[in-house]
Amino acid sequence: MSQINTENKAIWNANADYWDAKMGTAGNDWHLELIAPSTIELLNLKPATRLLDIGCGNGLFARRMQAKGIQVTAFDFAEQNIKNALAYPSEGIEYRVLDATDYEQLMQLGRHTFDAAVANMVLMDIPEIEPLFKVLTRLLRPKGCFVFSISHPCFNSEEVKHVEDGLIIRSYHQTRIEKGEAIRKQPQLQYYFHRPISIYMQMAFQYGFVVDGIEEPVFKEAYRGIFTKVPPALIVRIRKT
């Protein structure tokens, strides 16, 4: 996994400028219609609270939350993503280059520092998620929450085939590593680490979290086809007990 993580970082550095051009200041329809509204609702943060943005990319969500008066620390393991994030107005946001698979690096952020953490469409891109769940029990304050969104493992993976007015699911329960394209014509294919929902839940329970919020948003516009009927993304809130 260490070798894969190194390659994964190189891929995200190679794709960073292309993603930045496509996402820009507002984000694409996935972010605007599916991810951001449900995530903000589940976070339910008041001004001046502290948020950790995990795998922040070009800082799109960090800027959105900072505009609401939230104190944001945001990190990504791809240096080019952080370079692009810093090119936007970033007053009130602390950016760092950190690896979400490295427990010791993450502990540098400080015990009981954050009221909440968020990972927008990130965990399925990370080869090892246990270090992150483990460290969040230390980084979050009592009753702190972690909201994460992922490609829906049931309905949106390389093993799901779209057919007329439906889906064929060829595999779900087995973990696997795939490569695919999230944005058309991106420079390099990216890794996907498919996990059934139970693995995320078991990881949360193992490290003392409870699930207290969940959303499965769908698109409203008919041009999105089957994803107006089945959710392409899963958004979960877990909380320290």
CSV table of C-alpha atoms in Angstrom, one decimal:
chain,number,residue,atom,x,y,z
A,1,MET,CA,0.0,0.0,0.0
A,2,SER,CA,2.9,2.4,0.6
A,3,GLN,CA,4.0,2.0,-3.0
A,4,ILE,CA,0.4,2.6,-4.2
A,5,ASN,CA,0.1,5.6,-2.0
A,6,THR,CA,3.3,7.1,-3.5
A,7,GLU,CA,1.9,6.5,-7.0
A,8,ASN,CA,-1.5,7.9,-5.9
A,9,LYS,CA,0.2,11.1,-4.8
A,10,ALA,CA,2.0,11.5,-8.1
A,11,ILE,CA,-1.3,11.0,-10.0
A,12,TRP,CA,-3.1,13.7,-7.9
A,13,ASN,CA,-0.2,16.1,-8.5
A,14,ALA,CA,-0.5,15.4,-12.2
A,15,ASN,CA,-4.3,16.0,-12.2
A,16,ALA,CA,-4.3,19.0,-9.9
A,17,ASP,CA,-4.3,21.8,-12.4
A,18,TYR,CA,-6.9,20.1,-14.6
A,19,TRP,CA,-9.2,19.6,-11.6
A,20,ASP,CA,-8.7,23.2,-10.5
A,21,ALA,CA,-9.7,24.4,-13.9
A,22,LYS,CA,-12.8,22.3,-13.9
A,23,MET,CA,-13.8,23.0,-10.3
A,24,GLY,CA,-12.8,26.6,-10.0
A,25,THR,CA,-14.4,28.8,-7.4
A,26,ALA,CA,-17.9,27.4,-7.5
A,27,GLY,CA,-17.5,23.7,-8.1
A,28,ASN,CA,-19.1,21.3,-10.6
A,29,ASP,CA,-22.7,20.1,-10.5
A,30,TRP,CA,-21.8,17.2,-8.2
A,31,HIS,CA,-20.4,19.5,-5.7
A,32,LEU,CA,-23.1,22.2,-6.0
A,33,GLU,CA,-26.2,19.9,-6.1
A,34,LEU,CA,-25.2,16.7,-4.3
A,35,ILE,CA,-22.2,17.1,-2.0
A,36,ALA,CA,-22.1,20.7,-0.5
A,37,PRO,CA,-25.8,21.1,0.5
A,38,SER,CA,-26.1,17.8,2.4
A,39,THR,CA,-22.6,18.2,3.9
A,40,ILE,CA,-23.2,21.7,5.2
A,41,GLU,CA,-26.5,20.5,6.7
A,42,LEU,CA,-25.0,17.5,8.4
A,43,LEU,CA,-22.0,19.6,9.8
A,44,ASN,CA,-24.4,22.2,11.2
A,45,LEU,CA,-21.6,24.4,12.3
A,46,LYS,CA,-21.8,27.8,14.0
A,47,PRO,CA,-19.5,30.7,13.2
A,48,ALA,CA,-16.1,30.6,15.0
A,49,THR,CA,-16.1,26.8,15.4
A,50,ARG,CA,-13.1,24.9,14.0
A,51,LEU,CA,-13.3,22.6,11.0
A,52,LEU,CA,-10.6,20.2,9.6
A,53,ASP,CA,-11.0,19.8,5.8
A,54,ILE,CA,-9.4,16.5,4.8
A,55,GLY,CA,-8.2,16.1,1.2
A,56,CYS,CA,-9.2,19.7,0.4
A,57,GLY,CA,-8.1,19.8,-3.2
A,58,ASN,CA,-8.1,23.4,-4.4
A,59,GLY,CA,-9.8,24.6,-1.2
A,60,LEU,CA,-13.3,24.9,-2.7
A,61,PHE,CA,-15.2,23.7,0.4
A,62,ALA,CA,-12.7,25.3,2.8
A,63,ARG,CA,-13.5,28.7,1.2
A,64,ARG,CA,-17.2,28.1,1.3
A,65,MET,CA,-17.0,27.3,5.0
A,66,GLN,CA,-14.7,30.2,5.8
A,67,ALA,CA,-17.2,32.5,4.2
A,68,LYS,CA,-19.7,31.3,6.8
A,69,GLY,CA,-17.3,32.4,9.6
A,70,ILE,CA,-15.9,28.9,10.3
A,71,GLN,CA,-12.2,28.6,11.2
A,72,VAL,CA,-10.8,26.1,8.7
A,73,THR,CA,-7.6,24.1,8.6
A,74,ALA,CA,-7.4,22.3,5.3
A,75,PHE,CA,-4.8,19.8,4.1
A,76,ASP,CA,-4.0,17.6,1.1
A,77,PHE,CA,-1.1,15.3,0.3
A,78,ALA,CA,-0.7,16.7,-3.2
A,79,GLU,CA,1.5,19.7,-3.1
A,80,GLN,CA,0.0,21.1,-6.3
A,81,ASN,CA,-3.5,21.0,-4.9
A,82,ILE,CA,-2.3,23.2,-2.0
A,83,LYS,CA,-0.4,25.5,-4.3
A,84,ASN,CA,-3.6,26.0,-6.3
A,85,ALA,CA,-5.7,26.5,-3.1
A,86,LEU,CA,-3.3,29.3,-2.0
A,87,ALA,CA,-3.8,31.1,-5.4
A,88,TYR,CA,-7.4,31.9,-4.2
A,89,PRO,CA,-8.2,34.3,-1.4
A,90,SER,CA,-7.3,32.3,1.6
A,91,GLU,CA,-7.5,34.7,4.6
A,92,GLY,CA,-8.7,32.7,7.6
A,93,ILE,CA,-7.8,29.3,6.2
A,94,GLU,CA,-4.7,27.4,7.3
A,95,TYR,CA,-3.4,25.1,4.5
A,96,ARG,CA,-1.0,22.2,5.1
A,97,VAL,CA,0.5,19.4,3.1
A,98,LEU,CA,-0.3,16.2,5.0
A,99,ASP,CA,-0.9,12.6,4.2
A,100,ALA,CA,-4.2,11.3,5.5
A,101,THR,CA,-2.7,7.8,5.7
A,102,ASP,CA,0.1,8.9,8.1
A,103,TYR,CA,-1.0,8.9,11.7
A,104,GLU,CA,2.1,10.7,13.0
A,105,GLN,CA,1.7,13.5,10.5
A,106,LEU,CA,-1.9,14.0,11.4
A,107,MET,CA,-1.2,14.2,15.1
A,108,GLN,CA,0.8,17.3,14.4
A,109,LEU,CA,-2.6,19.1,14.1
A,110,GLY,CA,-3.1,18.8,17.8
A,111,ARG,CA,-5.3,16.9,20.3
A,112,HIS,CA,-8.8,18.1,20.7
A,113,THR,CA,-8.3,20.9,18.3
A,114,PHE,CA,-11.4,20.7,16.1
A,115,ASP,CA,-15.2,20.8,16.5
A,116,ALA,CA,-15.7,18.9,13.3
A,117,ALA,CA,-13.9,17.3,10.3
A,118,VAL,CA,-15.0,16.8,6.7
A,119,ALA,CA,-13.8,14.7,3.8
A,120,ASN,CA,-15.6,15.4,0.6
A,121,MET,CA,-15.4,12.5,-1.9
A,122,VAL,CA,-12.0,11.5,-0.5
A,123,LEU,CA,-12.1,8.3,1.4
A,124,MET,CA,-12.6,6.1,-1.7
A,125,ASP,CA,-9.4,7.6,-3.1
A,126,ILE,CA,-7.3,6.7,0.0
A,127,PRO,CA,-5.6,3.2,0.2
A,128,GLU,CA,-5.7,3.0,4.0
A,129,ILE,CA,-8.4,4.7,6.0
A,130,GLU,CA,-7.7,3.3,9.5
A,131,PRO,CA,-5.0,5.8,10.4
A,132,LEU,CA,-7.5,8.6,9.7
A,133,PHE,CA,-10.3,7.2,11.8
A,134,LYS,CA,-7.9,6.4,14.6
A,135,VAL,CA,-6.4,10.0,14.7
A,136,LEU,CA,-9.8,11.7,14.5
A,137,THR,CA,-10.7,10.3,17.9
A,138,ARG,CA,-7.8,12.4,19.2
A,139,LEU,CA,-8.1,15.5,17.0
A,140,LEU,CA,-11.8,16.1,17.6
A,141,ARG,CA,-13.2,17.7,20.7
A,142,PRO,CA,-15.8,15.8,22.8
A,143,LYS,CA,-19.0,15.3,20.8
A,144,GLY,CA,-17.1,16.4,17.7
A,145,CYS,CA,-18.4,15.0,14.4
A,146,PHE,CA,-16.9,13.8,11.1
A,147,VAL,CA,-18.9,14.1,7.9
A,148,PHE,CA,-17.6,12.2,4.9
A,149,SER,CA,-19.0,11.7,1.4
A,150,ILE,CA,-18.0,8.8,-1.0
A,151,SER,CA,-19.1,7.5,-4.3
A,152,HIS,CA,-22.0,5.2,-3.4
A,153,PRO,CA,-20.4,1.7,-3.1
A,154,CYS,CA,-23.7,0.1,-4.1
A,155,PHE,CA,-24.6,2.1,-7.2
A,156,ASN,CA,-21.5,4.0,-8.4
A,157,SER,CA,-18.4,1.9,-9.0
A,158,GLU,CA,-16.5,0.2,-11.9
A,159,GLU,CA,-18.5,-3.0,-11.2
A,160,VAL,CA,-21.9,-1.2,-11.8
A,161,LYS,CA,-23.1,-1.2,-15.4
A,162,HIS,CA,-25.6,1.3,-16.6
A,163,VAL,CA,-28.4,-0.2,-18.8
A,164,GLU,CA,-31.6,1.3,-20.0
A,165,ASP,CA,-33.6,2.6,-17.0
A,166,GLY,CA,-31.5,0.5,-14.6
A,167,LEU,CA,-28.3,-0.9,-13.2
A,168,ILE,CA,-26.5,-4.2,-13.2
A,169,ILE,CA,-24.4,-4.7,-10.1
A,170,ARG,CA,-21.7,-7.3,-10.8
A,171,SER,CA,-19.9,-7.1,-7.5
A,172,TYR,CA,-20.3,-5.2,-4.2
A,173,HIS,CA,-19.1,-7.0,-1.1
A,174,GLN,CA,-15.5,-7.6,-2.1
A,175,THR,CA,-12.9,-4.8,-1.5
A,176,ARG,CA,-10.9,-4.0,-4.6
A,177,ILE,CA,-8.5,-1.5,-6.2
A,178,GLU,CA,-9.5,0.1,-9.5
A,179,LYS,CA,-8.4,2.9,-11.7
A,180,GLY,CA,-10.9,5.2,-13.4
A,181,GLU,CA,-11.7,8.7,-14.6
A,182,ALA,CA,-13.7,11.1,-12.4
A,183,ILE,CA,-13.5,14.1,-14.7
A,184,ARG,CA,-13.5,13.4,-18.5
A,185,LYS,CA,-10.1,13.7,-20.1
A,186,GLN,CA,-8.2,14.3,-16.9
A,187,PRO,CA,-4.4,13.7,-17.5
A,188,GLN,CA,-4.2,10.4,-15.6
A,189,LEU,CA,-6.6,7.8,-14.4
A,190,GLN,CA,-6.9,7.8,-10.6
A,191,TYR,CA,-7.1,5.0,-8.0
A,192,TYR,CA,-10.4,4.0,-6.5
A,193,PHE,CA,-10.4,1.8,-3.4
A,194,HIS,CA,-13.8,0.1,-3.3
A,195,ARG,CA,-15.1,-0.8,0.2
A,196,PRO,CA,-18.6,-1.9,1.1
A,197,ILE,CA,-20.5,0.4,3.4
A,198,SER,CA,-20.0,-2.0,6.4
A,199,ILE,CA,-16.2,-1.4,6.4
A,200,TYR,CA,-16.7,2.3,6.9
A,201,MET,CA,-19.2,1.6,9.6
A,202,GLN,CA,-17.1,-1.0,11.4
A,203,MET,CA,-14.1,1.4,11.3
A,204,ALA,CA,-16.2,4.2,12.9
A,205,PHE,CA,-17.5,1.8,15.6
A,206,GLN,CA,-14.0,0.5,16.3
A,207,TYR,CA,-12.8,4.0,17.2
A,208,GLY,CA,-15.7,5.0,19.4
A,209,PHE,CA,-17.9,6.8,16.9
A,210,VAL,CA,-21.7,6.5,16.4
A,211,VAL,CA,-23.5,7.2,13.2
A,212,ASP,CA,-26.1,10.0,13.7
A,213,GLY,CA,-26.7,11.3,10.2
A,214,ILE,CA,-26.9,10.0,6.7
A,215,GLU,CA,-27.9,11.3,3.2
A,216,GLU,CA,-28.2,9.7,-0.2
A,217,PRO,CA,-28.8,12.7,-2.5
A,218,VAL,CA,-29.9,12.3,-6.1
A,219,PHE,CA,-29.9,14.7,-9.1
A,220,LYS,CA,-33.1,16.6,-9.9
A,221,GLU,CA,-32.5,17.0,-13.6
A,222,ALA,CA,-33.6,14.2,-15.9
A,223,TYR,CA,-30.5,14.5,-18.0
A,224,ARG,CA,-28.6,12.6,-15.2
A,225,GLY,CA,-30.6,9.5,-16.1
A,226,ILE,CA,-30.5,6.8,-13.5
A,227,PHE,CA,-28.9,9.0,-10.9
A,228,THR,CA,-32.2,10.8,-10.5
A,229,LYS,CA,-33.5,7.5,-9.1
A,230,VAL,CA,-30.6,6.0,-7.3
A,231,PRO,CA,-27.9,8.0,-5.3
A,232,PRO,CA,-24.5,8.3,-6.8
A,233,ALA,CA,-23.0,9.5,-3.5
A,234,LEU,CA,-23.4,8.5,0.1
A,235,ILE,CA,-22.9,11.2,2.9
A,236,VAL,CA,-22.5,10.1,6.5
A,237,ARG,CA,-22.0,11.9,9.8
A,238,ILE,CA,-20.3,10.0,12.7
A,239,ARG,CA,-19.8,11.5,16.1
A,240,LYS,CA,-17.6,10.8,19.1
A,241,THR,CA,-19.4,9.2,22.0
